[in-house]
Tab-separated table of C-alpha atoms in Angstrom:
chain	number	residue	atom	x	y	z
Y	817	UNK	CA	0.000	0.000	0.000
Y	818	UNK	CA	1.586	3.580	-0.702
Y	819	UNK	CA	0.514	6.671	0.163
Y	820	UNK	CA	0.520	9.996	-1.685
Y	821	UNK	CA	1.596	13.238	0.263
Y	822	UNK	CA	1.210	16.496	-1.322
Y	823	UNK	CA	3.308	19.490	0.033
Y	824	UNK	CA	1.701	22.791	0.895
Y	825	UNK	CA	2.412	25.159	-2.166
Y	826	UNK	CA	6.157	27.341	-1.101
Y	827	UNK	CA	4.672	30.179	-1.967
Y	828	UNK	CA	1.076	31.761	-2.013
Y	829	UNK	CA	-0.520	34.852	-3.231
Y	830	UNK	CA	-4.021	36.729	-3.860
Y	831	UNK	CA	-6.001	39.659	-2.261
Y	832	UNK	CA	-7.826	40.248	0.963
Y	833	UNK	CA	-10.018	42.383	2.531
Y	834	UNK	CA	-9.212	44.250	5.538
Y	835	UNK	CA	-12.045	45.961	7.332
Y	836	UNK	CA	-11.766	47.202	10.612
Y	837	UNK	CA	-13.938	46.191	13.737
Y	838	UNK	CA	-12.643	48.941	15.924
Y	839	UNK	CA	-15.615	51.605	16.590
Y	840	UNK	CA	-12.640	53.859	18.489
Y	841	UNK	CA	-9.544	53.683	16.737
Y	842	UNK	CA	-6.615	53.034	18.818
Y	843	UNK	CA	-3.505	51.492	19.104
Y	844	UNK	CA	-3.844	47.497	18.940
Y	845	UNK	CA	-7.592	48.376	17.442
Y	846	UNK	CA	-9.089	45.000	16.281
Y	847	UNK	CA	-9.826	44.558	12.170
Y	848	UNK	CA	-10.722	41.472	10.119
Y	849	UNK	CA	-8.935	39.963	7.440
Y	850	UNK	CA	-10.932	38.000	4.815
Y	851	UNK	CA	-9.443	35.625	2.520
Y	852	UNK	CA	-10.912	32.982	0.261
Y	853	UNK	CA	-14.192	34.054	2.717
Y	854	UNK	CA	-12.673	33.127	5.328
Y	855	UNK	CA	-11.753	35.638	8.147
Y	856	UNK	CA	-9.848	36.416	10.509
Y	857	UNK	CA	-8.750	38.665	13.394
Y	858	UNK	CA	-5.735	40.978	12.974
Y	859	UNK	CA	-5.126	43.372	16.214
Y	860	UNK	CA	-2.717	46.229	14.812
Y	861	UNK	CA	0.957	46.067	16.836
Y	862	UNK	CA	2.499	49.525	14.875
Y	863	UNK	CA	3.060	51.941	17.542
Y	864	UNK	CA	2.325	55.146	15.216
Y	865	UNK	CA	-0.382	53.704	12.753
Y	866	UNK	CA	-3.390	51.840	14.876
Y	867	UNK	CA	-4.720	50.130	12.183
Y	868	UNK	CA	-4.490	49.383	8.326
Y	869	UNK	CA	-7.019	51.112	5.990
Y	870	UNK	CA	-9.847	49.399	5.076
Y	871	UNK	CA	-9.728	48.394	1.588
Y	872	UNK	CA	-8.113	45.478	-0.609
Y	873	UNK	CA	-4.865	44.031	-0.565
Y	874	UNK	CA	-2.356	42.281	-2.745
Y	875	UNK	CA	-0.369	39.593	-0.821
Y	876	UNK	CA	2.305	37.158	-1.045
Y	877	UNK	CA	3.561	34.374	1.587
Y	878	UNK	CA	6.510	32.438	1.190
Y	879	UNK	CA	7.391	29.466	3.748
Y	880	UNK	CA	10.724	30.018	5.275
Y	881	UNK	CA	13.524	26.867	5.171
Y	882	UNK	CA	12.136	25.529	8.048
Y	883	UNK	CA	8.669	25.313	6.985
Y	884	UNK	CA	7.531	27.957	8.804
């Protein structure tokens, strides 16, 4: 019996929406990130900016050596 194992893709990319949930914004305000209609929760950690503007983004991810 064998078994096929297929490896996560090195590197993804696409677009997301970022809207945030934040009614007051301030630093570490609270937004959600949706991808493939998925979301999730971002919490901003820039010290000057407290949160990205909503909108839609370009993105790329690469894994790192270690599969991280």
């Amino acid at each position: 019996m064998s078994t096929t194992v297929k490896a996560a893709p090195s590197t993804i990319s696409g677009t997301c929406k970022i809207k945030c949930t934040t009614t007051i914004i301030t630093p570490n305000a609270e937004f959600d990130v949706t991808i493939d209609g998925k979301v999730y929760k971002g919490h901003c950690l820039d010290p000057i900016y407290a949160a990205p503007l909503d909108g839609t983004y370009s993105y790329t991810g690469t894994l790192e050596s270690d599969g991280g």
